[in-house]
Amino acid sequence: MTNIDIKNITEDEAKKQLKHLAEEMAKADIAYYQKDDPYLTDSQYDELKILNERLEAKFPHLIRTDSPSKKVGAAAQSKFGKVSHKVPMLSFGNIFDVDEIDSFVSSIKKFLNISTDVSIMAEPKIDGLGFSARYENGIFVQGATRGDGTTGEDITANLKTISDLPPKIENAPSVLEVRGEVYMNKNDFLELNQRYENEGKKIFANPRNAAAGSLRQLDPKITKERKLKLFVYTWGDVSDITWKTQEEFLEKAKNWGFPTTKGHYRLCHTPDDMKDNYKHMLEIRADIDFDIDGIVYKVNDLALQNRLGYLTRTPRWGIAHKFPAEQAITKVNDIRVQVGRTGALTPVADLEAVNVGGVIVTHATLHNEDEIKRKGIRIHDTVIIQRAGDVIPQVVEVLKEKRPTDSQEFIFPERCPVCGSHAIREEDEAVRRCTGGLTCPAQATERLIHFVSRDGFDIEGLGDKIIEDFYHNGIIKSPADIFSLEKRNGGFTIDLFSNEEGLHIERKEGWGKKSVENLFNSINEHRNMELPRFIYSLGIRQVGIATARLIAKNYISFNNFMNDMINQETTKLLEIDGIGPAMAYDITEFFKEEHNIKTIHDLFQEIKVQDFIDNTNYDSPISNKTVVFTGTLEKMTRNEAKAKALSLGAKVAGSVSKNTDYVVVGSDAGSKAKKAQELGVNILTEDEFLELIKG
Ligand code: IVH
């Protein structure tokens, strides 16, 4: 199979090969997924997949409707089948303070009109991805994600690959849906990221993201490779509920063969028990090998749960007690300055390595020179640092009483530490910037890294380290060079790298035939780019993916946009709600630079950019509303949330004003939440926001 010479293959021969591959891989899929009896090794399978992709790239008009390339890869979510939950998958309301335990318990007693103690089951709140698994007559028949609570995605094949989930259970009701959380162990997460980093792939921000990303793979083989685990903690549709308490359910679940958090859950009889348990769990949180982000409290007795029932969206019989952001005390060994893609100089603290909730932290951002002054941070100081979700750790405060006599003030440099050009701080700006432009290697590499990042061209196999290496070796100097890489690599057939001259990436350390093929494939998959991602990838100052989308929506084609910008025609740009004069200034400045125009021109020799297709839902409950996101969100990244809001016709703003309609607050939300309160703006939790947009 691998002897096929792609370079010289005829169209007729390619057609035959594509048919053969479609049949062969369909057979292999049935053997693997349905019969659990694969006859190809993973690498043999991958070889067929690559060959298929290469042939399709060469002859796009020969792509078959049953092509194996259509079964895996992009646009995962929408390709999953839908599952409607017979019993909705809800979530709990949140409390943050220990004192709120008393009010939770007393409101329950008041509602039930009883004065005796109510037993509460306190379980760790697993930071993973909710799932539901349906068993009929003891056989696992269907798996689903939570989705919007009413409809989830069909992940049956993926759940099957998780060895924690028994395929068969005994002595269970004829219909039994168990529910719980899929997660990734801290160690497995670190290993996965290490491996991905070595392979030049993008790494995951935290175990929860890694678990979610792995579970929602269209190709269950990838799910299997990623070592997922799960816990069961509740149930959905059940033909005959034979348990009377939550504790009894957890026991039964364990006996059926499901993992539970036994050993970490505790039946509490008084609020004091609950407080003790909370403190204990907070103490051992970092030592447990999976991430927990709080405790959930559930009234143990189901009869009482039934009497308590539900508020509009959440049960009255339970609540989630969230842990605060994880903090630790450590020392600042040094302060250094990094240079970003727009030349911004960002100070970073090198820390004495410290374990923050199971993740080793070695540095923290110090934002800018004023922030260092404001917090009074000196080299050798002892500081409290904080990690929240996937946010880069921050220094919360300096422990001045621990300041050693040899502490040193940090003098912010006035020259770029990478290229030596002047670093200038404009009036009203907090940031000092290098004036070296693309002659500064730091700016050039950061721009390339931005270009291939997730919201941009999203090219697998071009991680930060590889970009830096390729840049310093003159292999990739500008974005267009990425797309000419394959040509410059001296032609390509599936097994031929025999050119004696020119570039030979496969001979570089850490590279091989396979990884080079994979890299070229992922580059070729991105030769036809969507307009918002393209605009974002250019790396214009202040233009994030949300702004790029606004521009795309208003200009429809890149040419329209670029023509106006080159002519310094900003009327239309300034009419866009969400783009102010400062942003318009940065955008037009970008197009004034000759080298930026050349970069775009060179790119267009290699790629195409699609015109914008507007699939915004203007009938949604947040259409035309202004939404601000603040704090760390749990179920999606900030970018995902913004993209979702925009696709529902909302405007997304960065700061709260009287024109804001909704402020969506995540954990550790700061001044924006406070401002919203003062202005009387609607404040929503993440769950309430998700509920609202459900319609
Ligand atoms: S019980 C009505 N138990 O945290 C909610 N949920 O708001 C029934 N979670 O989205 C869920 N650990 O995905 C329950 N031991 C646990 C949990 C747990 C994590 C998640 C769940 C839900 C959210 C609670």
XYZ file of C-alpha atoms and ligand atoms in Angstrom:
719
model
C 0.000 0.000 0.000
C 2.700 2.491 0.969
C 4.533 1.963 -2.298
C 2.039 4.061 -4.178
C 3.768 6.994 -5.810
C 1.401 9.865 -5.081
C 3.382 12.305 -7.163
C 2.945 10.361 -10.399
C -0.322 8.505 -9.832
C -2.941 8.825 -12.609
C -6.473 9.955 -11.932
C -7.890 6.533 -12.854
C -5.538 4.724 -10.542
C -6.311 7.230 -7.711
C -10.021 6.597 -8.152
C -9.512 2.850 -7.774
C -7.308 3.321 -4.745
C -9.836 5.625 -3.041
C -12.586 3.050 -3.540
C -10.380 0.311 -2.195
C -9.433 2.426 0.837
C -13.054 3.302 1.627
C -13.999 -0.396 1.636
C -10.930 -1.537 3.519
C -11.282 1.080 6.257
C -15.029 0.514 6.645
C -14.270 -3.170 7.271
C -11.532 -2.268 9.735
C -13.926 0.106 11.546
C -16.579 -2.590 11.952
C -13.976 -4.991 13.314
C -12.704 -2.379 15.749
C -15.839 -0.653 16.985
C -18.586 -3.214 16.623
C -16.831 -6.544 16.993
C -14.102 -5.326 19.336
C -11.786 -7.475 17.266
C -9.438 -5.275 15.226
C -7.252 -6.912 12.567
C -5.134 -3.861 11.747
C -2.654 -2.298 14.167
C -3.179 1.375 14.941
C -0.229 2.343 12.788
C -1.399 0.237 9.846
C -4.776 1.928 10.139
C -3.146 5.363 10.295
C -1.108 4.580 7.211
C -4.293 3.917 5.233
C -5.817 7.081 6.598
C -2.833 9.171 5.513
C -2.748 7.620 2.073
C -6.427 8.395 1.678
C -5.876 11.999 2.743
C -2.952 12.459 0.360
C -4.945 11.133 -2.568
C -7.891 13.332 -1.673
C -5.675 16.399 -1.363
C -4.342 15.751 -4.842
C -7.735 14.970 -6.407
C -10.361 16.827 -4.325
C -13.050 16.140 -6.943
C -12.633 12.388 -6.358
C -13.574 12.576 -2.659
C -16.216 9.897 -2.115
C -19.409 10.370 -0.128
C -18.368 7.374 1.959
C -14.796 8.629 2.354
C -13.086 7.546 5.595
C -11.883 11.145 6.000
C -15.478 12.179 6.636
C -15.746 9.926 9.640
C -13.134 11.575 11.806
C -11.694 14.934 12.641
C -13.235 18.357 12.588
C -16.651 19.678 13.525
C -17.068 16.956 16.110
C -20.042 18.087 18.150
C -22.502 18.602 15.335
C -21.698 15.189 13.917
C -22.657 13.319 17.065
C -26.162 11.945 17.149
C -28.569 13.553 19.596
C -29.965 11.860 22.697
C -32.905 13.336 24.540
C -32.740 12.806 28.274
C -35.970 11.211 29.581
C -35.079 12.706 32.959
C -33.321 16.072 32.505
C -29.693 16.386 33.629
C -29.839 19.385 35.927
C -27.235 21.111 38.022
C -27.088 22.542 41.528
C -27.068 26.128 42.722
C -23.795 27.262 44.280
C -22.600 28.474 47.651
C -19.096 29.804 48.282
C -18.865 30.437 52.059
C -18.845 27.966 54.933
C -21.481 30.117 56.658
C -23.915 29.463 53.840
C -24.091 25.814 54.980
C -26.250 26.948 57.908
C -28.673 28.828 55.704
C -28.891 25.902 53.260
C -29.774 23.445 56.042
C -32.152 25.802 57.814
C -34.027 26.635 54.614
C -34.543 22.890 54.070
C -35.819 22.406 57.601
C -38.082 25.404 57.258
C -39.519 24.149 53.977
C -40.135 20.700 55.491
C -41.341 22.264 58.714
C -39.181 20.018 60.905
C -36.854 20.832 63.791
C -34.847 17.596 63.903
C -31.537 17.152 62.054
C -31.621 16.291 58.343
C -28.914 13.917 57.124
C -26.948 15.284 54.195
C -24.667 13.318 51.928
C -21.505 15.326 51.190
C -19.668 14.161 48.054
C -16.629 15.522 46.276
C -17.603 17.645 43.291
C -15.641 16.045 40.464
C -14.246 18.521 37.954
C -14.909 16.577 34.778
C -17.601 16.165 32.188
C -21.095 14.947 33.095
C -22.325 11.791 31.357
C -25.305 9.463 31.412
C -25.063 5.710 30.667
C -28.184 3.671 29.917
C -28.438 -0.044 30.670
C -31.307 -2.189 29.406
C -31.620 -5.635 30.948
C -28.135 -5.216 32.352
C -26.484 -4.333 29.015
C -24.925 -0.931 28.314
C -26.867 0.436 25.349
C -26.348 4.170 25.183
C -24.093 6.919 26.477
C -24.745 10.639 26.339
C -23.193 13.929 27.382
C -25.210 16.357 29.436
C -25.541 18.815 26.536
C -28.047 21.473 27.488
C -29.594 19.188 30.120
C -32.483 18.151 27.865
C -30.589 16.929 24.818
C -27.068 15.560 24.869
C -24.679 14.053 22.344
C -24.515 10.338 21.680
C -21.134 9.192 22.979
C -21.911 5.458 23.240
C -18.832 4.375 21.287
C -16.550 6.658 23.284
C -17.873 5.577 26.686
C -17.340 1.972 25.643
C -13.617 2.628 25.468
C -13.470 3.632 29.157
C -12.585 0.520 31.109
C -14.206 1.885 34.311
C -17.635 1.439 32.708
C -18.880 -2.160 32.913
C -20.443 -3.350 29.619
C -22.793 -5.644 31.591
C -24.227 -5.417 35.100
C -26.240 -7.872 37.193
C -29.199 -7.554 39.559
C -30.084 -4.121 38.230
C -33.517 -2.692 37.287
C -34.452 -3.536 33.669
C -33.917 0.116 32.714
C -31.177 1.923 34.591
C -29.463 5.162 33.669
C -26.469 5.910 35.831
C -24.969 9.365 35.764
C -21.646 10.752 36.828
C -18.520 12.441 35.677
C -15.814 11.429 33.201
C -12.432 12.803 34.275
C -8.704 12.451 33.766
C -6.257 11.681 36.574
C -3.804 14.476 37.335
C -0.861 12.196 36.467
C -2.369 10.953 33.221
C -3.100 14.556 32.313
C 0.503 15.613 32.923
C 1.780 12.645 30.923
C -0.571 13.382 28.020
C 0.498 17.026 27.925
C 4.167 16.071 28.127
C 3.738 13.703 25.212
C 1.798 16.267 23.203
C 4.409 18.904 23.876
C 7.162 16.576 22.659
C 5.159 15.851 19.536
C 4.593 19.546 18.913
C 0.859 19.281 19.529
C -1.130 21.810 21.477
C -1.417 20.997 25.147
C -4.571 21.110 27.286
C -5.084 23.791 29.908
C -6.307 21.468 32.671
C -7.533 17.898 33.251
C -11.155 18.884 32.707
C -10.464 20.308 29.253
C -8.410 17.257 28.403
C -11.238 14.949 29.502
C -13.879 16.919 27.612
C -11.744 17.116 24.478
C -11.034 13.398 24.640
C -14.590 12.278 25.239
C -15.996 14.326 22.396
C -13.704 12.878 19.763
C -15.556 11.532 16.777
C -12.926 8.834 16.572
C -13.320 6.619 19.679
C -9.794 5.341 19.096
C -8.504 8.692 20.278
C -10.763 8.532 23.329
C -9.339 5.140 24.156
C -5.767 6.336 23.886
C -6.350 9.085 26.434
C -6.874 7.086 29.641
C -10.181 8.472 30.823
C -11.835 7.402 34.065
C -15.256 7.956 35.561
C -17.300 8.116 38.733
C -21.013 7.424 39.106
C -22.926 9.571 41.597
C -26.593 9.712 40.573
C -29.219 8.254 38.240
C -31.667 9.294 35.525
C -34.401 7.150 33.982
C -34.924 3.993 36.111
C -37.726 1.401 35.751
C -37.866 0.624 39.460
C -36.089 2.675 42.120
C -35.320 0.220 44.908
C -33.156 2.483 47.056
C -34.405 4.906 49.670
C -31.373 7.092 50.216
C -28.476 8.568 48.251
C -26.110 6.524 50.402
C -27.918 3.324 49.460
C -27.701 4.267 45.765
C -23.957 4.819 46.017
C -23.588 1.381 47.656
C -25.666 -0.254 44.932
C -23.723 1.527 42.205
C -20.514 0.163 43.687
C -21.939 -3.354 43.829
C -23.031 -3.155 40.192
C -19.373 -2.476 39.421
C -19.304 1.303 38.937
C -16.543 3.387 40.505
C -17.894 5.739 43.188
C -16.079 8.242 45.384
C -16.419 5.909 48.393
C -13.812 6.891 50.961
C -14.257 10.554 50.060
C -17.992 10.951 50.592
C -19.420 11.378 54.059
C -22.936 11.228 55.484
C -23.266 14.339 57.661
C -25.880 14.725 60.377
C -25.391 18.348 61.360
C -24.101 21.547 59.761
C -20.989 21.187 61.943
C -20.292 17.766 60.375
C -20.620 19.408 56.956
C -18.201 22.200 57.898
C -15.684 19.665 59.245
C -15.958 17.654 56.072
C -15.516 20.765 53.903
C -12.348 21.773 55.771
C -10.981 18.246 55.602
C -11.612 17.934 51.869
C -10.061 21.338 51.240
C -6.938 20.161 53.075
C -6.582 16.904 51.172
C -7.717 18.329 47.832
C -4.176 18.655 46.443
C -3.278 15.086 47.436
C -6.223 13.419 45.689
C -5.221 12.276 42.211
C -8.236 13.823 40.453
C -9.396 17.455 40.392
C -12.299 18.406 42.630
C -13.728 21.884 42.602
C -15.966 21.708 45.648
C -18.379 19.570 47.635
C -21.952 18.739 46.681
C -24.554 18.359 49.417
C -27.604 16.165 48.840
C -30.462 15.475 51.270
C -29.884 11.766 51.872
C -33.493 10.623 52.222
C -35.253 10.359 48.827
C -38.693 10.827 50.358
C -37.532 14.188 51.686
C -35.894 15.007 48.347
C -39.253 14.427 46.672
C -41.024 16.698 49.112
C -38.415 19.415 48.597
C -38.583 19.222 44.815
C -37.163 21.842 42.474
C -36.795 25.595 42.153
C -37.079 26.823 38.541
C -33.850 25.264 37.379
C -32.143 23.625 40.330
C -33.160 21.101 43.005
C -34.078 22.471 46.416
C -32.653 19.296 47.971
C -29.048 19.877 47.013
C -26.373 22.497 46.506
C -22.750 22.751 45.372
C -20.216 24.303 47.748
C -17.415 25.621 45.545
C -13.796 25.689 46.650
C -11.922 28.974 46.363
C -9.229 29.352 43.678
C -6.193 27.325 44.648
C -3.438 29.289 46.344
C 0.072 28.549 47.569
C 2.980 30.372 49.133
C 6.312 30.469 47.309
C 9.346 32.608 46.532
C 10.169 34.868 43.581
C 13.580 33.708 42.363
C 13.799 36.196 39.544
C 11.791 38.536 37.364
C 12.284 38.457 33.600
C 10.601 40.181 30.699
C 8.918 38.399 27.782
C 8.183 40.019 24.436
C 4.829 39.286 22.821
C 3.642 39.394 19.217
C 2.700 43.082 19.352
C 5.986 43.926 21.043
C 4.453 44.225 24.514
C 6.982 43.628 27.275
C 5.410 41.452 29.979
C 7.190 40.826 33.262
C 7.082 37.245 34.505
C 8.074 35.978 37.947
C 10.237 32.846 38.039
C 9.049 31.040 41.140
C 10.397 28.379 43.406
C 8.407 25.407 42.044
C 5.283 24.881 44.132
C 2.366 22.489 44.021
C -0.889 24.400 43.586
C -3.729 21.936 43.830
C -1.770 19.142 42.189
C -0.264 21.220 39.400
C 3.367 22.302 39.643
C 3.660 26.043 39.094
C 7.018 27.603 38.231
C 6.077 31.061 37.038
C 3.387 33.707 37.323
C 2.487 36.722 35.223
C 3.140 40.154 36.719
C 1.143 41.956 33.982
C 3.137 45.235 33.660
C 5.541 47.553 35.434
C 2.815 49.457 37.312
C 1.423 46.199 38.673
C 4.843 45.270 40.094
C 4.969 48.647 41.821
C 1.369 48.483 43.011
C 1.851 45.079 44.609
C 5.360 45.997 45.774
C 6.930 42.812 44.394
C 10.731 42.493 44.749
C 13.068 39.687 43.659
C 13.453 37.139 46.514
C 10.092 38.106 48.058
C 7.739 35.463 49.454
C 4.356 35.702 47.741
C 0.899 34.138 47.678
C 0.043 32.883 44.206
C -3.271 31.702 42.835
C -4.341 29.392 40.034
C -7.941 29.539 38.822
C -9.113 27.220 36.052
C -6.951 27.644 33.016
C -5.840 31.164 33.902
C -2.067 31.708 34.163
C -1.114 31.857 37.857
C -1.076 35.309 39.397
C 0.644 36.861 42.384
C -2.075 37.783 44.862
C 0.080 39.527 47.458
C 3.559 39.865 48.915
C 4.169 38.619 52.467
C 6.162 41.697 53.467
C 6.994 40.292 56.916
C 8.972 37.552 55.164
C 11.019 39.921 52.992
C 14.728 38.950 53.187
C 17.458 41.564 53.529
C 18.802 40.745 50.067
C 15.514 41.442 48.260
C 15.981 43.505 45.092
C 13.826 46.057 43.395
C 13.157 45.186 39.745
C 14.155 47.907 37.307
C 11.997 47.665 34.209
C 14.192 47.678 31.050
C 13.917 50.520 28.556
C 15.266 48.345 25.744
C 13.816 45.123 24.345
C 15.596 42.227 26.080
C 15.467 40.189 22.850
C 16.538 42.574 20.061
C 17.841 45.586 21.971
C 15.528 48.106 20.232
C 14.070 50.930 22.302
C 11.036 49.917 24.334
C 8.604 52.787 24.540
C 5.654 53.398 26.783
C 3.073 55.642 25.174
C 1.111 58.076 27.251
C -1.994 56.458 28.828
C -0.623 52.972 28.161
C 0.297 50.559 30.919
C 2.431 48.553 28.534
C 5.942 49.222 27.255
C 6.552 48.027 23.686
C 9.574 47.033 21.658
C 9.916 49.216 18.541
C 11.775 46.520 16.569
C 8.702 45.189 14.687
C 9.380 42.018 12.722
C 13.133 42.553 12.933
C 12.681 41.500 16.563
C 12.860 37.671 16.613
C 10.548 37.534 19.625
C 7.797 39.426 17.831
C 8.249 37.440 14.637
C 7.995 34.059 16.357
C 5.104 35.159 18.561
C 3.214 36.273 15.475
C 3.781 32.900 13.858
C 2.656 31.145 17.035
C -0.474 33.289 17.048
C -1.057 32.582 13.352
C -1.263 28.803 13.898
C -3.055 28.991 17.268
C -6.442 27.359 17.980
C -8.612 30.331 17.015
C -6.401 31.028 14.003
C -5.188 28.466 11.473
C -5.142 25.773 14.169
C -2.345 23.737 12.606
C -1.536 20.565 14.509
C 2.126 19.728 14.736
C 3.326 23.344 14.791
C 3.690 23.912 18.513
C 5.559 26.872 20.019
C 8.890 25.054 20.283
C 8.764 23.916 16.660
C 7.909 27.388 15.396
C 10.848 28.788 17.343
C 13.156 26.116 15.990
C 11.966 26.577 12.389
C 12.265 30.349 12.696
C 15.773 30.265 14.072
C 16.852 27.816 11.371
C 15.358 29.972 8.622
C 12.766 27.341 7.640
C 9.738 29.513 8.398
C 10.156 33.270 8.510
C 6.630 34.369 7.647
C 3.161 32.746 7.540
C 3.297 31.974 3.792
C 6.441 29.902 4.403
C 4.277 27.420 6.318
C 2.316 26.659 3.183
C 5.363 26.330 0.934
C 7.055 23.939 3.352
C 5.982 20.786 1.551
C 7.116 22.106 -1.841
C 10.418 23.202 -0.408
C 10.898 19.855 1.251
C 11.818 18.490 -2.140
C 8.629 16.851 -3.369
C 6.805 14.181 -1.565
C 5.666 10.650 -2.045
C 4.443 8.452 0.701
C 7.772 6.707 1.156
C 10.255 8.839 -0.683
C 12.493 11.339 1.002
C 15.393 10.651 -1.192
C 16.253 14.134 -2.494
C 19.803 14.894 -1.682
C 19.321 18.651 -1.744
C 17.138 21.230 -0.104
C 15.147 21.017 3.028
C 14.752 17.690 4.833
C 12.667 18.186 7.929
C 12.403 14.431 8.378
C 16.136 14.339 9.072
C 15.925 16.860 11.892
C 16.154 15.591 15.417
C 12.761 14.624 16.798
C 11.230 14.267 13.317
C 10.490 11.230 11.191
C 8.733 10.366 7.993
C 5.408 9.970 9.720
C 5.464 13.195 11.714
C 6.434 15.168 8.615
C 3.554 13.598 6.674
C 1.194 14.473 9.491
C 2.442 18.047 9.564
C 1.965 18.504 5.814
C -1.493 16.991 6.072
C -2.594 19.352 8.772
C -1.157 22.313 6.845
C -2.982 21.237 3.682
C -6.250 20.889 5.559
C -6.110 24.626 6.215
C -5.672 26.048 2.761
C -9.280 27.211 2.640
C -9.822 29.424 5.654
C -12.906 30.980 7.223
C -12.833 34.771 7.221
C -13.040 35.450 10.997
C -10.213 33.036 11.763
C -8.130 34.533 8.987
C -8.568 38.072 10.299
C -7.768 36.874 13.816
C -4.656 35.031 12.673
C -3.086 38.226 11.284
C -2.404 39.274 14.855
C -3.639 42.854 14.631
C -3.351 44.522 18.003
C -6.641 44.370 20.005
C -8.338 42.151 17.392
C -9.382 38.973 19.184
C -11.641 36.330 17.676
C -14.824 38.159 18.728
C -13.739 41.385 17.000
C -12.527 39.438 13.964
C -15.995 37.946 13.704
C -17.616 41.399 13.862
C -15.359 42.621 11.075
C -16.060 39.532 8.963
C -19.783 39.914 9.458
C -19.754 43.527 8.354
C -17.355 43.296 5.428
C -18.305 39.810 4.161
C -15.122 39.430 2.095
C -11.497 40.015 3.002
C -10.999 42.171 -0.085
C -13.736 44.586 0.990
C -12.101 44.925 4.371
C -8.559 45.268 3.112
C -9.443 47.811 0.411
C -11.085 50.101 2.950
C -8.192 49.715 5.343
C -5.512 50.391 2.753
C -7.392 53.530 1.710
C -7.675 54.506 5.382
C -11.448 54.492 4.917
C -12.802 53.869 8.416
C -16.423 55.051 8.222
C -17.849 51.557 7.979
C -15.432 50.194 10.553
C -16.426 52.806 13.113
C -20.098 52.099 12.543
C -19.626 48.585 13.885
C -20.977 48.311 17.383
C -18.040 47.083 19.443
C -15.259 48.777 17.504
C -14.108 52.083 18.912
C -11.608 54.675 17.642
C -8.645 53.130 19.510
C -9.237 49.754 17.914
C -9.854 51.305 14.486
C -6.550 53.144 14.882
C -4.669 49.902 15.585
C -6.338 48.205 12.621
C -5.477 50.942 10.132
C -1.945 51.181 11.515
C -1.543 47.474 10.779
C -2.452 47.995 7.126
C -0.069 50.963 6.813
C 2.888 48.640 7.296
C 4.352 47.468 4.020
C 5.510 44.129 5.433
C 1.985 43.281 6.616
C 0.587 43.827 3.122
C 3.370 41.670 1.709
C 2.607 38.928 4.253
C -1.053 38.906 3.163
C -0.149 39.007 -0.526
C 2.282 36.074 -0.121
C -0.341 34.113 1.781
C -2.859 34.532 -1.013
C -0.441 32.749 -3.349
C -0.932 29.688 -1.144
C -4.390 29.796 0.443
C -7.973 30.908 -0.104
C -10.177 32.804 2.330
C -13.896 32.100 2.237
C -16.468 34.892 2.260
C -18.366 35.188 5.521
C -21.528 33.175 5.877
C -23.782 34.545 8.558
C -25.362 31.767 10.605
C -26.195 33.946 13.570
C -29.461 33.113 15.285
C -31.200 36.475 15.566
C -34.220 34.975 17.334
C -32.296 33.978 20.429
C -33.064 35.416 23.885
C -29.777 37.339 23.851
C -30.012 38.646 20.309
C -29.040 42.344 20.325
C -28.242 42.231 24.032
C -24.857 43.285 25.363
C -23.156 40.594 27.398
C -19.994 40.788 29.516
C -18.165 37.663 30.722
C -16.027 37.836 33.820
C -14.228 35.410 36.124
C -13.315 31.816 35.346
C -16.007 29.849 33.565
C -16.299 26.143 34.241
C -18.050 24.570 31.321
C -16.447 26.491 28.502
C -13.513 28.773 27.924
C -14.081 32.514 27.784
C -13.490 32.399 24.016
C -16.058 29.660 23.555
C -18.572 31.627 25.607
C -17.987 34.773 23.562
C -18.256 32.884 20.289
C -21.495 31.263 21.466
C -22.979 34.620 22.485
C -22.016 36.206 19.172
C -23.502 33.329 17.219
C -26.744 34.004 19.086
C -26.740 37.603 17.923
C -25.441 39.160 21.149
C -22.833 41.877 21.428
C -19.949 40.969 23.668
C -18.328 43.790 25.598
C -15.175 43.838 27.690
C -16.386 46.173 30.422
C -19.602 46.783 32.319
C -21.603 49.951 31.723
C -25.208 50.994 32.042
C -25.726 49.667 28.518
C -24.795 46.138 29.564
C -27.737 43.731 29.609
C -26.098 40.714 31.248
C -22.922 40.072 33.190
C -22.048 36.385 33.301
C -19.887 35.703 36.343
C -17.590 32.749 36.759
C -15.663 31.920 39.892
C -13.372 34.596 41.375
C -15.168 37.331 39.422
C -13.784 40.648 40.600
C -14.527 44.297 39.978
C -16.817 43.749 36.977
C -19.312 41.766 39.054
C -19.194 44.476 41.682
C -19.752 47.211 39.120
C -22.682 45.268 37.654
C -24.227 45.089 41.107
C -23.810 48.828 41.598
C -25.369 49.590 38.219
C -28.200 47.116 38.781
C -27.241 45.081 35.687
C -28.566 41.516 35.456
C -25.984 39.119 36.886
C -26.054 35.502 35.721
C -24.063 32.473 36.843
C -22.641 30.334 34.069
C -25.450 27.793 34.529
C -28.093 30.508 34.414
C -26.554 31.836 31.216
C -26.617 28.367 29.650
C -30.201 27.955 30.767
C -31.134 31.348 29.278
C -29.675 30.615 25.868
C -31.342 27.239 25.797
C -34.405 29.300 24.855
S -25.297 15.313 41.405
C -29.103 18.031 40.056
N -22.921 14.753 42.326
O -21.445 19.238 39.253
C -27.632 17.811 39.906
N -23.063 16.297 40.532
O -24.118 21.377 39.764
C -27.286 16.373 40.116
N -20.875 17.075 39.706
O -23.314 19.530 36.581
C -25.834 16.172 39.998
N -19.644 15.906 41.098
O -21.961 17.445 36.482
C -23.623 15.476 41.432
N -20.902 14.089 43.220
C -21.587 14.800 42.339
C -20.949 15.645 41.398
C -21.726 16.387 40.505
C -19.630 16.758 40.092
C -21.193 18.039 38.624
C -22.392 17.685 37.798
C -23.282 18.927 37.829
C -22.585 19.874 38.747
C -23.468 20.190 39.959
